[in-house]
């Protein structure tokens, strides 16, 4: 019964009509809002959406709705304005916070399905003149002109195809990131002062334990790398509960760098020779810089081609693969 009530509630929120019938009816200097209340990797994948909007309306005002989870990458994106909302669990606060935009939005872009309250409450509140979406199920979404190609391509390419299907000009389907200038300088100074160069990066941490590497496997991977006289850096998020244990056990096989924001990771990856990472946004950052990448996935994750590494040199394995299979020197060795 609860799920039925949720479905009826979402149906009510999505039961609105578009004032405009195509993107060609949108004003020449529109206000465009993009709903990006999701993870960092998801935001990196919608870069083609932003490019398509900028190409069509050079003077468009693009506002990205995000949360603290992806605020850093949105804030540094020079193409857009960043507007931070509370976590999705507090979606009931959105109407009051978004009231300043109400009925002022020419185009609302929804890159994710309108099947959750925290997503569909946004369009209900804003009452945009036009809503376009990757998913076509909701009544408020304008149908595409052509079918969106989605199979066996990256999620960034899916975003590009979505815009093309609505009549926008073709754009590159690539992940794109923007560094924080101050953090970039500080991080590069840190690398330089500690003589850290010609290195690869290991990121063993994902948002869930089943997608993350444990200490022992991380040591095994980095030991294998060290045996080939390749320098390595472990990205150690400052929020890890057993941070000191990671520092103590890994310091003899690699450089351990504690990072407090995604901005530091961006600069470290940009200055690296390659990346070994579990299934998380680090893979997409590596793809944006075309760094040789070894992506480590669960058996379920390895089937999702949309989120695989997009670099020219890449290797894909599962998290339970032997270390000899994970560390592919054809990919990460110079």
CSV table of C-alpha atoms in Angstrom, one decimal:
chain,number,residue,atom,x,y,z
A,1,UNK,CA,0.0,0.0,0.0
A,2,UNK,CA,2.9,2.4,0.8
A,3,UNK,CA,4.4,2.0,-2.6
A,4,UNK,CA,1.0,2.7,-4.2
A,5,UNK,CA,0.7,5.9,-2.2
A,6,UNK,CA,4.2,6.9,-3.3
A,7,UNK,CA,3.3,6.2,-7.0
A,8,UNK,CA,0.1,8.3,-6.7
A,9,UNK,CA,2.0,11.1,-5.0
A,10,UNK,CA,4.7,11.2,-7.7
A,11,UNK,CA,2.0,11.0,-10.4
A,12,UNK,CA,0.4,14.1,-8.9
A,13,UNK,CA,3.6,16.0,-8.8
A,14,UNK,CA,4.4,15.1,-12.4
A,15,UNK,CA,0.9,15.9,-13.7
A,16,UNK,CA,1.7,19.2,-15.3
A,17,UNK,CA,1.8,20.4,-18.9
A,18,UNK,CA,4.5,22.1,-20.9
A,19,UNK,CA,3.7,25.6,-22.1
A,20,UNK,CA,6.1,25.2,-25.0
A,21,UNK,CA,6.1,22.5,-27.6
A,22,UNK,CA,9.8,22.3,-28.6
A,23,UNK,CA,13.2,23.7,-27.7
A,24,UNK,CA,12.9,26.2,-30.6
A,25,UNK,CA,10.1,28.0,-28.7
A,26,UNK,CA,12.5,28.7,-25.8
A,27,UNK,CA,13.5,32.4,-25.5
A,28,UNK,CA,16.9,33.4,-26.9
A,29,UNK,CA,18.4,34.2,-23.5
A,30,UNK,CA,16.7,31.6,-21.3
A,31,UNK,CA,16.9,30.6,-17.7
A,32,UNK,CA,17.8,26.9,-17.7
A,33,UNK,CA,17.8,24.8,-14.6
A,34,UNK,CA,19.5,21.4,-14.5
A,35,UNK,CA,18.5,19.0,-11.7
A,36,UNK,CA,21.7,17.4,-10.6
A,37,UNK,CA,20.8,16.3,-7.1
A,38,UNK,CA,22.9,13.1,-7.4
A,39,UNK,CA,26.5,11.8,-7.1
A,40,UNK,CA,29.7,13.3,-8.4
A,41,UNK,CA,30.1,10.8,-11.2
A,42,UNK,CA,26.6,11.4,-12.4
A,43,UNK,CA,27.3,15.2,-12.7
A,44,UNK,CA,30.5,14.6,-14.7
A,45,UNK,CA,28.4,12.5,-17.1
A,46,UNK,CA,26.0,15.4,-17.9
A,47,UNK,CA,28.7,17.7,-19.2
A,48,UNK,CA,27.4,17.2,-22.8
A,49,UNK,CA,24.0,18.5,-21.6
A,50,UNK,CA,25.6,21.8,-20.5
A,51,UNK,CA,27.6,22.0,-23.7
A,52,UNK,CA,24.5,21.6,-25.9
A,53,UNK,CA,22.6,24.3,-24.0
A,54,UNK,CA,25.6,26.7,-24.3
A,55,UNK,CA,25.9,26.1,-28.0
A,56,UNK,CA,22.2,26.8,-28.7
A,57,UNK,CA,21.8,29.8,-26.4
A,58,UNK,CA,25.2,31.6,-25.8
A,59,UNK,CA,23.7,33.9,-23.3
A,60,UNK,CA,21.6,31.3,-21.4
A,61,UNK,CA,21.7,31.5,-17.6
A,62,UNK,CA,22.4,27.9,-16.5
A,63,UNK,CA,21.7,27.1,-12.8
A,64,UNK,CA,22.6,23.6,-11.5
A,65,UNK,CA,20.7,22.3,-8.5
A,66,UNK,CA,23.0,20.0,-6.5
A,67,UNK,CA,23.5,18.8,-2.9
A,68,UNK,CA,26.6,18.8,-0.7
A,69,UNK,CA,27.6,15.4,-2.3
A,70,UNK,CA,28.5,17.0,-5.6
A,71,UNK,CA,28.7,20.7,-4.7
A,72,UNK,CA,32.5,20.9,-5.2
A,73,UNK,CA,32.5,19.8,-8.8
A,74,UNK,CA,29.5,21.9,-9.7
A,75,UNK,CA,30.9,25.0,-8.0
A,76,UNK,CA,34.1,24.8,-10.0
A,77,UNK,CA,32.3,24.4,-13.3
A,78,UNK,CA,32.7,27.8,-14.9
A,79,UNK,CA,29.9,27.2,-17.3
A,80,UNK,CA,27.1,27.2,-14.7
A,81,UNK,CA,25.9,28.7,-11.5
A,82,UNK,CA,25.7,26.5,-8.4
A,83,UNK,CA,22.6,26.3,-6.2
A,84,UNK,CA,22.9,23.9,-3.3
A,85,UNK,CA,19.8,22.0,-1.9
A,86,UNK,CA,19.6,19.9,1.3
A,87,UNK,CA,20.0,16.2,1.0
A,88,UNK,CA,17.4,14.3,-0.9
A,89,UNK,CA,15.9,13.0,2.3
A,90,UNK,CA,14.8,16.6,3.1
A,91,UNK,CA,13.0,17.0,-0.2
A,92,UNK,CA,10.1,18.6,1.6
A,93,UNK,CA,12.2,21.7,2.2
A,94,UNK,CA,12.7,22.2,-1.6
A,95,UNK,CA,9.5,24.2,-2.3
A,96,UNK,CA,10.4,27.0,0.1
A,97,UNK,CA,14.1,27.1,-1.0
A,98,UNK,CA,13.2,27.1,-4.7
A,99,UNK,CA,10.4,29.6,-4.5
A,100,UNK,CA,12.8,32.4,-5.8
A,101,UNK,CA,12.9,30.6,-9.2
A,102,UNK,CA,9.2,29.7,-9.4
A,103,UNK,CA,7.6,30.4,-12.8
A,104,UNK,CA,10.9,32.1,-14.0
A,105,UNK,CA,12.4,28.9,-15.6
A,106,UNK,CA,12.2,28.6,-19.3
A,107,UNK,CA,13.7,25.1,-19.5
A,108,UNK,CA,14.1,22.4,-16.8
A,109,UNK,CA,16.4,19.5,-17.7
A,110,UNK,CA,16.0,16.2,-15.8
A,111,UNK,CA,18.9,13.8,-16.5
A,112,UNK,CA,17.4,11.2,-14.1
A,113,UNK,CA,14.1,9.5,-14.0
A,114,UNK,CA,11.3,11.3,-12.2
A,115,UNK,CA,10.5,8.4,-10.0
A,116,UNK,CA,11.5,9.9,-6.6
A,117,UNK,CA,10.0,12.6,-4.5
A,118,UNK,CA,13.2,14.6,-4.3
A,119,UNK,CA,13.3,14.8,-8.1
A,120,UNK,CA,9.7,15.4,-9.1
A,121,UNK,CA,9.1,18.0,-6.4
A,122,UNK,CA,11.5,20.3,-8.1
A,123,UNK,CA,9.6,20.6,-11.4
A,124,UNK,CA,6.3,20.8,-9.5
A,125,UNK,CA,7.7,23.8,-7.5
A,126,UNK,CA,9.4,25.6,-10.4
A,127,UNK,CA,6.6,25.2,-12.9
A,128,UNK,CA,9.0,25.6,-15.9
A,129,UNK,CA,7.7,26.4,-19.4
A,130,UNK,CA,9.3,23.3,-20.7
A,131,UNK,CA,10.7,20.1,-19.2
A,132,UNK,CA,13.0,17.6,-21.0
A,133,UNK,CA,14.3,14.4,-19.5
A,134,UNK,CA,16.4,11.3,-20.3
A,135,UNK,CA,13.5,9.2,-19.2
A,136,UNK,CA,10.1,9.6,-21.0
A,137,UNK,CA,7.7,8.1,-18.5
A,138,UNK,CA,6.4,11.2,-16.7
A,139,UNK,CA,3.5,13.2,-18.1
A,140,UNK,CA,5.3,16.5,-17.7
A,141,UNK,CA,8.2,15.4,-20.0
A,142,UNK,CA,8.3,16.6,-23.6
A,143,UNK,CA,8.8,13.6,-25.9
A,144,UNK,CA,12.0,13.4,-27.9
A,145,UNK,CA,12.0,13.9,-31.7
A,146,UNK,CA,14.0,10.7,-32.2
A,147,UNK,CA,14.9,7.8,-30.0
A,148,UNK,CA,17.7,8.2,-27.5
A,149,UNK,CA,20.6,5.8,-28.3
A,150,UNK,CA,21.8,4.3,-25.0
A,151,UNK,CA,23.3,0.8,-25.6
A,152,UNK,CA,26.9,0.0,-25.2
A,153,UNK,CA,28.1,3.6,-24.8
A,154,UNK,CA,29.3,5.8,-21.9
A,155,UNK,CA,26.8,7.6,-19.8
A,156,UNK,CA,28.3,10.9,-21.0
A,157,UNK,CA,27.5,9.8,-24.6
A,158,UNK,CA,24.0,8.9,-23.5
A,159,UNK,CA,23.6,12.5,-22.3
A,160,UNK,CA,24.9,13.8,-25.6
A,161,UNK,CA,22.4,11.6,-27.4
A,162,UNK,CA,19.6,12.8,-25.2
A,163,UNK,CA,20.2,16.4,-26.3
A,164,UNK,CA,20.5,15.4,-30.0
A,165,UNK,CA,17.2,13.6,-29.8
A,166,UNK,CA,15.6,16.8,-28.7
A,167,UNK,CA,17.0,18.8,-31.6
A,168,UNK,CA,20.1,20.3,-30.1
A,169,UNK,CA,23.4,20.3,-32.1
A,170,UNK,CA,25.6,17.3,-31.8
A,171,UNK,CA,28.2,17.6,-29.0
A,172,UNK,CA,31.0,15.3,-27.8
A,173,UNK,CA,29.9,12.7,-25.3
A,174,UNK,CA,32.8,13.1,-22.9
A,175,UNK,CA,33.2,13.4,-19.1
A,176,UNK,CA,34.6,16.9,-18.2
A,177,UNK,CA,35.9,18.3,-14.9
A,178,UNK,CA,37.1,21.7,-13.7
A,179,UNK,CA,39.8,22.2,-11.1
A,180,UNK,CA,39.7,24.6,-8.2
A,181,UNK,CA,42.5,27.1,-9.0
A,182,UNK,CA,43.6,27.6,-5.4
A,183,UNK,CA,43.5,23.9,-4.5
A,184,UNK,CA,45.4,23.1,-7.7
A,185,UNK,CA,48.3,25.3,-6.8
A,186,UNK,CA,48.5,24.0,-3.2
A,187,UNK,CA,48.3,20.3,-4.3
A,188,UNK,CA,50.9,20.7,-7.0
A,189,UNK,CA,53.2,22.4,-4.4
A,190,UNK,CA,52.6,19.5,-2.1
A,191,UNK,CA,53.6,17.0,-4.8
A,192,UNK,CA,56.6,19.0,-5.7
A,193,UNK,CA,57.9,19.6,-2.2
A,194,UNK,CA,57.5,15.8,-1.4
A,195,UNK,CA,59.3,14.8,-4.6
A,196,UNK,CA,56.2,12.9,-5.8
A,197,UNK,CA,56.4,12.4,-9.6
A,198,UNK,CA,55.9,9.8,-12.3
A,199,UNK,CA,53.3,8.0,-10.2
A,200,UNK,CA,50.1,6.2,-10.6
A,201,UNK,CA,47.0,6.6,-8.3
A,202,UNK,CA,45.2,3.9,-6.4
A,203,UNK,CA,41.7,4.7,-5.1
A,204,UNK,CA,40.3,1.7,-3.1
A,205,UNK,CA,37.2,3.6,-1.7
A,206,UNK,CA,33.7,3.6,-3.1
A,207,UNK,CA,30.4,4.7,-1.5
A,208,UNK,CA,29.7,1.1,-0.3
A,209,UNK,CA,31.9,-1.5,1.3
A,210,UNK,CA,31.1,-4.2,-1.3
A,211,UNK,CA,32.5,-1.9,-4.0
A,212,UNK,CA,35.6,-1.0,-2.0
A,213,UNK,CA,39.0,-2.7,-1.6
A,214,UNK,CA,40.3,-3.8,1.9
A,215,UNK,CA,43.7,-2.9,3.2
A,216,UNK,CA,45.2,-6.2,2.5
A,217,UNK,CA,44.3,-6.2,-1.2
A,218,UNK,CA,45.3,-2.6,-1.6
A,219,UNK,CA,48.8,-3.5,-0.1
A,220,UNK,CA,49.0,-6.4,-2.6
A,221,UNK,CA,48.2,-4.2,-5.6
A,222,UNK,CA,50.7,-1.5,-4.6
A,223,UNK,CA,53.4,-4.0,-3.7
A,224,UNK,CA,53.0,-5.4,-7.2
A,225,UNK,CA,53.3,-1.9,-8.7
A,226,UNK,CA,56.4,-1.2,-6.5
A,227,UNK,CA,58.1,-4.3,-7.7
A,228,UNK,CA,58.2,-2.7,-11.2
A,229,UNK,CA,59.8,0.4,-9.7
A,230,UNK,CA,56.7,2.5,-10.4
A,231,UNK,CA,55.8,5.2,-7.8
A,232,UNK,CA,52.3,5.2,-6.5
A,233,UNK,CA,49.9,7.4,-4.5
A,234,UNK,CA,47.0,6.2,-2.3
A,235,UNK,CA,44.1,8.6,-2.2
A,236,UNK,CA,43.0,8.4,1.4
A,237,UNK,CA,39.7,10.3,2.2
A,238,UNK,CA,40.0,12.2,5.5
A,239,UNK,CA,36.6,10.8,6.6
A,240,UNK,CA,37.7,7.2,6.7
A,241,UNK,CA,37.2,5.9,10.2
A,242,UNK,CA,40.4,3.8,10.4
A,243,UNK,CA,42.5,6.4,8.6
A,244,UNK,CA,45.5,5.9,10.8
A,245,UNK,CA,45.5,2.1,10.2
A,246,UNK,CA,45.6,2.8,6.4
A,247,UNK,CA,48.4,5.3,6.8
A,248,UNK,CA,50.5,3.0,9.0
A,249,UNK,CA,50.1,-0.1,6.8
A,250,UNK,CA,50.4,1.5,3.4
A,251,UNK,CA,53.3,4.0,4.0
A,252,UNK,CA,56.0,1.5,3.2
A,253,UNK,CA,54.6,0.7,-0.3
A,254,UNK,CA,53.4,4.0,-1.6
A,255,UNK,CA,52.9,7.7,-0.9
A,256,UNK,CA,49.7,8.1,1.2
A,257,UNK,CA,48.0,11.4,0.6
A,258,UNK,CA,45.0,12.3,2.8
A,259,UNK,CA,42.5,14.3,0.7
A,260,UNK,CA,39.7,16.3,2.2
A,261,UNK,CA,37.9,17.2,-1.1
A,262,UNK,CA,37.4,16.0,-4.6
A,263,UNK,CA,39.4,19.0,-5.8
A,264,UNK,CA,42.6,17.6,-4.4
A,265,UNK,CA,41.9,14.3,-6.0
A,266,UNK,CA,41.4,16.0,-9.4
A,267,UNK,CA,44.8,17.7,-9.4
A,268,UNK,CA,46.6,14.5,-8.2
A,269,UNK,CA,44.9,12.5,-11.0
A,270,UNK,CA,45.7,15.1,-13.6
A,271,UNK,CA,49.4,15.0,-12.6
A,272,UNK,CA,49.5,11.2,-12.5
A,273,UNK,CA,50.6,8.6,-15.2
A,274,UNK,CA,47.5,6.4,-14.6
A,275,UNK,CA,44.8,5.4,-12.2
A,276,UNK,CA,43.7,2.1,-10.5
A,277,UNK,CA,40.2,2.7,-9.0
A,278,UNK,CA,37.1,0.9,-7.8
A,279,UNK,CA,33.7,1.8,-9.3
A,280,UNK,CA,33.3,5.5,-8.4
A,281,UNK,CA,33.7,9.0,-9.7
A,282,UNK,CA,37.5,8.7,-9.7
A,283,UNK,CA,37.2,6.5,-12.8
A,284,UNK,CA,35.3,9.3,-14.6
A,285,UNK,CA,37.8,11.9,-13.6
A,286,UNK,CA,40.5,9.7,-15.0
A,287,UNK,CA,38.5,9.4,-18.2
A,288,UNK,CA,38.1,13.1,-18.5
A,289,UNK,CA,42.0,13.4,-18.4
A,290,UNK,CA,42.4,10.4,-20.7
A,291,UNK,CA,44.6,8.7,-18.1
A,292,UNK,CA,45.4,5.0,-18.5
A,293,UNK,CA,42.8,3.4,-16.1
A,294,UNK,CA,42.3,0.1,-14.4
A,295,UNK,CA,38.6,-0.1,-13.3
A,296,UNK,CA,37.7,-2.5,-10.5
A,297,UNK,CA,34.0,-3.5,-10.4
A,298,UNK,CA,31.7,-5.9,-8.7
A,299,UNK,CA,30.2,-8.6,-10.9
A,300,UNK,CA,27.0,-6.6,-11.1
A,301,UNK,CA,28.9,-3.3,-11.9
A,302,UNK,CA,31.0,-4.8,-14.7
A,303,UNK,CA,27.8,-5.3,-16.7
A,304,UNK,CA,27.0,-1.6,-16.7
A,305,UNK,CA,28.9,-0.5,-19.8
A,306,UNK,CA,27.8,3.1,-19.4
A,307,UNK,CA,30.1,3.7,-16.4
A,308,UNK,CA,33.2,1.9,-17.6
A,309,UNK,CA,36.6,3.8,-18.1
A,310,UNK,CA,36.6,5.8,-21.4
A,311,UNK,CA,40.4,6.4,-21.6
A,312,UNK,CA,42.3,5.2,-24.6
A,313,UNK,CA,44.2,2.7,-22.4
A,314,UNK,CA,42.0,0.8,-20.0
A,315,UNK,CA,41.6,-2.5,-18.2
A,316,UNK,CA,38.5,-3.8,-16.5
A,317,UNK,CA,38.4,-6.4,-13.7
A,318,UNK,CA,36.2,-7.6,-10.9
A,319,UNK,CA,36.9,-6.9,-7.3
A,320,UNK,CA,37.6,-10.5,-6.5
A,321,UNK,CA,40.1,-10.9,-9.4
A,322,UNK,CA,43.7,-12.0,-8.4
A,323,UNK,CA,46.2,-9.2,-8.0
A,324,UNK,CA,48.1,-10.4,-11.1
A,325,UNK,CA,44.9,-9.9,-13.2
A,326,UNK,CA,44.2,-6.5,-11.7
A,327,UNK,CA,47.7,-4.9,-12.2
A,328,UNK,CA,48.0,-4.8,-15.9
A,329,UNK,CA,51.3,-3.2,-16.8
A,330,UNK,CA,50.4,-2.9,-20.4
A,331,UNK,CA,48.0,-0.2,-19.2
A,332,UNK,CA,49.8,1.6,-16.4
A,333,UNK,CA,53.5,1.2,-17.2
A,334,UNK,CA,55.1,3.9,-19.3
